[in-house]
Amino acid sequence: MAPQVIRLPDGQTFTVTPVFAGLGFKSHELNTHHNAFPVGWTVVLNTESDDGSDDDTDKQDVENR
């Protein structure tokens, strides 16, 4: 995905670029607005980790055969 410019109804513009497995947003008007994102927007970060429980199940299956 190539970087794209989006324009919001309130006049702000953002460049959207792929970052790892998500998207990065960079405002073009940080000096003219008090907040980087419009009112009501929320940024949610989600991470997942492999706890290894699947590996234990696989080992038990092999031992039972």
PDB file of C-alpha atoms in Angstrom:
ATOM      1  CA  MET A   1       0.000   0.000   0.000  1.00  0.00           C
ATOM      2  CA  ALA A   2       1.409   3.354  -1.008  1.00  0.00           C
ATOM      3  CA  PRO A   3       1.052   6.375   1.307  1.00  0.00           C
ATOM      4  CA  GLN A   4      -2.297   8.118   0.844  1.00  0.00           C
ATOM      5  CA  VAL A   5      -3.514  11.584   1.802  1.00  0.00           C
ATOM      6  CA  ILE A   6      -6.949  11.773   3.428  1.00  0.00           C
ATOM      7  CA  ARG A   7      -8.940  14.971   3.925  1.00  0.00           C
ATOM      8  CA  LEU A   8     -11.380  15.220   6.822  1.00  0.00           C
ATOM      9  CA  PRO A   9     -14.602  17.268   6.707  1.00  0.00           C
ATOM     10  CA  ASP A  10     -13.151  19.770   9.211  1.00  0.00           C
ATOM     11  CA  GLY A  11     -10.323  20.650   6.801  1.00  0.00           C
ATOM     12  CA  GLN A  12      -7.505  18.601   8.329  1.00  0.00           C
ATOM     13  CA  THR A  13      -5.351  16.405   6.117  1.00  0.00           C
ATOM     14  CA  PHE A  14      -3.427  13.299   7.146  1.00  0.00           C
ATOM     15  CA  THR A  15      -0.932  11.092   5.361  1.00  0.00           C
ATOM     16  CA  VAL A  16      -1.678   7.414   5.966  1.00  0.00           C
ATOM     17  CA  THR A  17       1.247   5.003   5.601  1.00  0.00           C
ATOM     18  CA  PRO A  18       1.632   1.294   6.340  1.00  0.00           C
ATOM     19  CA  VAL A  19       3.565   0.637   9.566  1.00  0.00           C
ATOM     20  CA  PHE A  20       4.362  -2.984  10.445  1.00  0.00           C
ATOM     21  CA  ALA A  21       0.933  -4.686  10.590  1.00  0.00           C
ATOM     22  CA  GLY A  22      -1.056  -1.449  10.887  1.00  0.00           C
ATOM     23  CA  LEU A  23      -1.326   2.120   9.669  1.00  0.00           C
ATOM     24  CA  GLY A  24       0.446   5.329  10.639  1.00  0.00           C
ATOM     25  CA  PHE A  25      -1.308   8.723  10.569  1.00  0.00           C
ATOM     26  CA  LYS A  26       0.662  11.958  10.215  1.00  0.00           C
ATOM     27  CA  SER A  27      -1.138  15.287  10.411  1.00  0.00           C
ATOM     28  CA  HIS A  28      -0.220  18.078   8.008  1.00  0.00           C
ATOM     29  CA  GLU A  29      -1.585  20.844  10.280  1.00  0.00           C
ATOM     30  CA  LEU A  30      -0.165  20.189  13.740  1.00  0.00           C
ATOM     31  CA  ASN A  31       0.478  23.922  14.201  1.00  0.00           C
ATOM     32  CA  THR A  32      -3.070  25.064  13.363  1.00  0.00           C
ATOM     33  CA  HIS A  33      -5.048  22.592  15.504  1.00  0.00           C
ATOM     34  CA  HIS A  34      -4.820  21.983  19.234  1.00  0.00           C
ATOM     35  CA  ASN A  35      -5.316  18.226  18.881  1.00  0.00           C
ATOM     36  CA  ALA A  36      -3.762  15.906  16.337  1.00  0.00           C
ATOM     37  CA  PHE A  37      -7.054  14.033  15.870  1.00  0.00           C
ATOM     38  CA  PRO A  38     -10.624  15.358  15.651  1.00  0.00           C
ATOM     39  CA  VAL A  39     -12.929  15.276  18.676  1.00  0.00           C
ATOM     40  CA  GLY A  40     -14.292  11.787  19.262  1.00  0.00           C
ATOM     41  CA  TRP A  41     -11.414   9.887  17.699  1.00  0.00           C
ATOM     42  CA  THR A  42      -9.698   7.257  19.805  1.00  0.00           C
ATOM     43  CA  VAL A  43      -6.406   5.529  19.125  1.00  0.00           C
ATOM     44  CA  VAL A  44      -6.422   1.871  20.153  1.00  0.00           C
ATOM     45  CA  LEU A  45      -3.239  -0.175  20.366  1.00  0.00           C
ATOM     46  CA  ASN A  46      -3.593  -3.941  20.423  1.00  0.00           C
ATOM     47  CA  THR A  47      -0.822  -6.442  20.998  1.00  0.00           C
ATOM     48  CA  GLU A  48      -0.874 -10.198  21.137  1.00  0.00           C
ATOM     49  CA  SER A  49       1.694 -12.576  22.524  1.00  0.00           C
ATOM     50  CA  ASP A  50       2.190 -16.273  22.020  1.00  0.00           C
ATOM     51  CA  ASP A  51       1.888 -17.806  25.471  1.00  0.00           C
ATOM     52  CA  GLY A  52       3.139 -21.202  24.321  1.00  0.00           C
ATOM     53  CA  SER A  53       0.033 -23.105  25.421  1.00  0.00           C
ATOM     54  CA  ASP A  54      -0.398 -24.523  21.914  1.00  0.00           C
ATOM     55  CA  ASP A  55       3.104 -26.009  22.067  1.00  0.00           C
ATOM     56  CA  ASP A  56       2.258 -27.909  25.268  1.00  0.00           C
ATOM     57  CA  THR A  57      -0.863 -29.400  23.662  1.00  0.00           C
ATOM     58  CA  ASP A  58       1.140 -30.543  20.627  1.00  0.00           C
ATOM     59  CA  LYS A  59       3.725 -32.223  22.867  1.00  0.00           C
ATOM     60  CA  GLN A  60       1.011 -34.099  24.769  1.00  0.00           C
ATOM     61  CA  ASP A  61      -0.538 -35.323  21.511  1.00  0.00           C
ATOM     62  CA  VAL A  62       2.824 -36.707  20.358  1.00  0.00           C
ATOM     63  CA  GLU A  63       3.418 -38.427  23.718  1.00  0.00           C
ATOM     64  CA  ASN A  64      -0.022 -40.093  23.635  1.00  0.00           C
ATOM     65  CA  ARG A  65       0.574 -41.676  20.206  1.00  0.00           C
TER      66      ARG A  65
END
